[in-house]
Short mmCIF file of C-alpha atoms in Angstrom, two decimals:
data_model
loop_
_atom_site.label_atom_id
_atom_site.label_comp_id
_atom_site.label_asym_id
_atom_site.label_seq_id
_atom_site.Cartn_x
_atom_site.Cartn_y
_atom_site.Cartn_z
CA ILE A 1 7.03 11.24 6.44
CA VAL A 2 5.90 10.67 9.96
CA SER A 3 2.19 9.48 10.31
CA THR A 4 -0.27 8.54 12.95
CA VAL A 5 -1.95 5.15 12.12
CA SER A 6 -4.99 3.51 13.67
CA VAL A 7 -6.27 -0.06 12.75
CA GLY A 8 -9.85 -0.68 13.59
CA LYS A 9 -10.61 0.50 17.12
CA GLY A 10 -6.93 -0.04 18.15
CA ALA A 11 -4.69 2.59 19.75
CA PRO A 12 -3.03 4.79 17.40
CA SER A 13 0.74 4.11 16.46
CA THR A 14 3.32 5.88 14.55
CA SER A 15 4.75 4.88 11.10
CA LYS A 16 7.48 6.32 8.85
CA GLN A 17 7.95 6.51 5.11
CA TYR A 18 11.31 7.17 3.36
CA LEU A 19 11.02 8.20 -0.23
CA SER A 20 14.00 8.74 -2.51
CA THR A 21 14.32 8.68 -6.31
CA GLY A 22 15.54 5.14 -6.48
CA ARG A 23 14.31 3.48 -3.13
CA ILE A 24 11.31 3.59 -1.01
CA ARG A 25 10.68 2.25 2.37
CA THR A 26 7.27 2.28 3.82
CA SER A 27 5.87 0.79 7.11
CA ASN A 28 2.65 -0.21 8.72
CA THR A 29 1.78 -1.59 12.10
CA GLU A 30 3.23 -5.07 11.18
CA THR A 31 5.69 -4.94 8.26
CA ASP A 32 8.21 -2.65 6.51
CA THR A 33 8.53 -2.83 2.64
CA ILE A 34 11.72 -1.96 0.93
CA PHE A 35 11.51 -1.09 -2.79
CA ASP A 36 14.57 -0.93 -5.01
CA ALA A 37 13.55 0.76 -8.28
CA SER A 38 16.90 -0.12 -9.97
CA THR A 39 16.39 -3.89 -9.69
CA GLY A 40 12.62 -4.12 -9.24
CA ARG A 41 13.25 -6.07 -6.00
CA VAL A 42 10.87 -5.77 -3.04
CA ALA A 43 11.73 -6.91 0.53
CA VAL A 44 9.00 -7.37 3.16
CA VAL A 45 10.35 -7.11 6.64
CA ASN A 46 8.58 -8.71 9.80
CA HIS A 47 10.21 -7.15 12.77
CA LYS A 48 8.26 -9.24 15.22
CA LYS A 49 9.61 -12.36 13.86
CA LYS A 50 12.91 -10.89 12.72
CA GLU A 51 12.65 -12.35 9.15
CA TYR A 52 12.10 -11.06 5.69
CA TYR A 53 11.35 -12.46 2.07
CA GLU A 54 11.96 -10.95 -1.33
CA PHE A 55 10.41 -10.82 -4.75
CA THR A 56 10.48 -8.85 -8.07
CA ARG A 57 7.91 -6.71 -9.67
CA GLU A 58 7.72 -9.18 -12.51
CA GLU A 59 7.05 -12.04 -9.96
CA MET A 60 4.27 -10.19 -8.36
CA ALA A 61 2.70 -9.45 -11.80
CA ALA A 62 2.84 -13.02 -12.70
CA SER A 63 1.19 -13.99 -9.47
CA LEU A 64 -1.61 -11.58 -9.93
CA GLN A 65 -2.47 -12.86 -13.30
CA GLN A 66 -2.36 -16.46 -11.89
CA PHE A 67 -4.72 -15.36 -9.08
CA GLU A 68 -7.19 -13.69 -11.45
CA ALA A 69 -7.33 -16.99 -13.50
CA GLN A 70 -7.96 -18.99 -10.36
CA MET A 71 -10.84 -16.66 -9.36
CA GLN A 72 -12.56 -17.07 -12.76
CA ALA A 73 -12.18 -20.76 -12.77
CA ALA A 74 -13.58 -21.09 -9.11
CA GLY A 75 -16.85 -19.41 -10.27
CA PRO A 76 -19.21 -16.79 -8.57
CA MET A 77 -19.18 -18.35 -5.07
CA MET A 78 -15.63 -17.72 -4.52
CA GLU A 79 -15.86 -14.21 -5.84
CA LYS A 80 -18.69 -13.74 -3.47
CA MET A 81 -16.47 -14.84 -0.56
CA MET A 82 -13.52 -12.53 -1.58
CA GLY A 83 -15.98 -9.35 -1.63
CA GLY A 84 -17.94 -9.74 -4.86
CA ALA A 85 -17.21 -9.44 -8.48
CA MET A 86 -14.11 -7.29 -9.11
CA GLY A 87 -15.65 -4.38 -10.97
CA GLU A 88 -14.24 -1.08 -12.13
CA VAL A 89 -12.58 1.40 -9.77
CA THR A 90 -14.23 4.71 -9.32
CA VAL A 91 -12.51 7.91 -8.46
CA GLN A 92 -14.59 10.95 -7.05
CA LYS A 93 -13.18 14.32 -5.93
CA ALA A 94 -15.00 15.35 -2.79
CA GLY A 95 -14.62 19.19 -3.57
CA LYS A 96 -13.05 19.63 -0.13
CA SER A 97 -9.64 20.95 0.83
CA ARG A 98 -7.76 20.91 4.16
CA LYS A 99 -4.22 21.21 5.50
CA VAL A 100 -2.30 18.20 6.67
CA ALA A 101 1.20 18.43 8.10
CA GLY A 102 1.49 21.89 6.71
CA TYR A 103 0.35 20.99 3.22
CA ASP A 104 -2.87 21.87 1.35
CA CYS A 105 -4.69 18.62 0.21
CA ASP A 106 -7.76 17.79 -1.84
CA GLU A 107 -9.96 15.05 -0.75
CA TYR A 108 -10.88 12.03 -3.09
CA THR A 109 -12.77 8.68 -2.81
CA VAL A 110 -11.21 5.64 -4.60
CA ALA A 111 -13.36 2.67 -4.57
CA MET A 112 -14.16 -0.69 -5.99
CA GLY A 113 -17.80 -1.40 -5.20
CA GLU A 114 -18.44 -2.07 -1.44
CA SER A 115 -15.39 -4.32 -0.85
CA LEU A 116 -12.58 -1.60 -1.22
CA ARG A 117 -12.78 2.01 -0.40
CA TYR A 118 -9.99 4.56 0.20
CA ASP A 119 -10.71 8.35 1.38
CA ILE A 120 -7.59 9.98 0.57
CA CYS A 121 -6.21 13.47 0.71
CA GLU A 122 -3.80 14.37 -2.06
CA ALA A 123 -1.26 17.22 -1.51
CA PRO A 124 -0.39 18.49 -4.98
CA GLY A 125 2.57 20.34 -3.56
CA LEU A 126 4.15 17.03 -3.02
CA GLN A 127 4.97 14.47 -5.75
CA PRO A 128 5.70 10.95 -4.89
CA PRO A 129 8.40 8.99 -6.98
CA THR A 130 6.62 7.01 -9.70
CA GLN A 131 7.45 3.62 -8.06
CA TYR A 132 5.40 4.82 -4.81
CA TYR A 133 2.27 3.10 -5.45
CA ASP A 134 4.04 -0.15 -6.60
CA ALA A 135 5.63 -0.19 -3.01
CA LEU A 136 2.13 0.19 -1.57
CA LYS A 137 1.03 -2.84 -3.45
CA SER A 138 3.68 -5.13 -2.37
CA PRO A 139 2.43 -6.08 1.04
CA PHE A 140 -0.70 -7.40 -0.51
CA ALA A 141 1.04 -9.65 -3.04
CA ALA A 142 0.69 -12.75 -0.77
CA MET A 143 -3.08 -12.30 -0.37
CA GLY A 144 -4.01 -14.53 -3.14
CA PRO A 145 -6.94 -13.52 -5.31
CA VAL A 146 -7.55 -10.55 -3.27
CA ALA A 147 -4.31 -8.99 -4.30
CA ARG A 148 -5.56 -8.06 -7.68
CA ARG A 149 -8.12 -5.75 -6.32
CA PHE A 150 -5.45 -3.64 -4.42
CA ASP A 151 -3.42 -3.62 -7.61
CA LYS A 152 -6.19 -1.91 -9.54
CA VAL A 153 -7.03 0.48 -6.80
CA PHE A 154 -3.39 1.76 -6.37
CA ASP A 155 -3.17 1.95 -10.13
CA GLU A 156 -6.01 4.50 -10.12
CA MET A 157 -4.54 6.44 -7.13
CA LYS A 158 -1.41 6.89 -9.24
CA LYS A 159 -3.30 8.93 -11.78
CA ILE A 160 -4.13 11.67 -9.06
CA LYS A 161 -1.75 14.40 -8.77
CA GLY A 162 0.07 14.75 -5.36
CA PHE A 163 1.02 12.67 -2.41
CA PRO A 164 -1.63 11.02 -0.09
CA VAL A 165 -0.95 12.76 3.12
CA ALA A 166 -4.04 11.20 4.71
CA MET A 167 -5.54 7.83 3.82
CA ASN A 168 -8.55 6.08 5.44
CA SER A 169 -9.28 2.59 3.98
CA SER A 170 -12.26 0.18 4.36
CA VAL A 171 -11.58 -3.40 3.08
CA LYS A 172 -14.02 -6.19 3.11
CA VAL A 173 -12.56 -9.74 2.65
CA MET A 174 -14.07 -13.24 3.43
CA MET A 175 -17.14 -11.32 5.12
CA VAL A 176 -14.88 -9.58 7.46
CA ARG A 177 -14.47 -5.68 7.06
CA SER A 178 -11.28 -4.10 8.27
CA GLU A 179 -10.57 -0.27 8.58
CA LEU A 180 -7.27 1.71 8.81
CA ARG A 181 -6.57 5.40 9.29
CA SER A 182 -3.42 7.26 8.54
CA GLU A 183 -2.61 10.95 8.63
CA ALA A 184 0.77 12.54 8.40
CA THR A 185 2.06 14.69 11.25
CA GLU A 186 5.41 15.61 9.99
CA ILE A 187 7.05 15.85 6.62
CA THR A 188 10.95 16.36 6.36
CA LYS A 189 12.98 16.91 3.14
CA GLY A 190 16.73 16.26 3.15
CA PRO A 191 19.32 13.37 2.61
CA ILE A 192 18.44 9.75 3.59
CA PRO A 193 21.16 7.61 5.03
CA ALA A 194 21.70 4.45 2.93
CA SER A 195 21.25 2.20 6.01
CA VAL A 196 17.62 3.09 5.91
CA PHE A 197 17.06 0.80 3.02
CA GLU A 198 19.05 -2.15 4.32
CA ILE A 199 17.61 -5.24 5.81
CA PRO A 200 18.35 -5.17 9.59
CA ALA A 201 21.24 -7.23 10.76
CA GLY A 202 20.37 -10.76 12.00
CA TYR A 203 17.17 -11.09 10.31
CA LYS A 204 16.55 -14.55 8.78
CA LYS A 205 15.36 -14.69 4.98
CA LYS A 206 12.47 -17.08 4.34
CA ASP A 207 10.99 -18.25 1.05
CA SER A 208 8.42 -15.74 -0.61
CA PRO A 209 4.77 -16.72 -0.21
#
């Protein structure tokens, strides 16, 4: 899946996602995430620094529980700095449909208060692997207490039928709001070379944060 991605007011860039039944590779403007469903292992690759780190789904879940406990212990001031109390995630269907990369999609808004908002267009004619949203969570695992918020939001997205061919996000952390827009421009089905899911040669492994 080839998409056009814009961060804030920056110039658009191109990203790619490769989805198979056992492995998933997603990219954004800074990193690639490689997810192996058979082992539960996640690799986060930084091409600029030519390095990567790895962790498992179990390690990520344990870290998120630890972060949540730290937030509760720190009190309301820390919660406010991180975007306010972590409330429930709301999902609203906009009632609008459009076509993206040749696929019909339905628009939804998935939000947690004012701190996290995702406007997505889900294509029911495309069904992602069940591990797709776990792969989306992975880059946020190193963000400390904020990571739990993304965890809850992506869990709700998982319940909507279809693949998000367009996704606009607005995230507020530490009083700073960031925005990202992504829309698929080309979707191709067919065999994926095994090399796509390998760490590039010469990249240095570092400790997971």
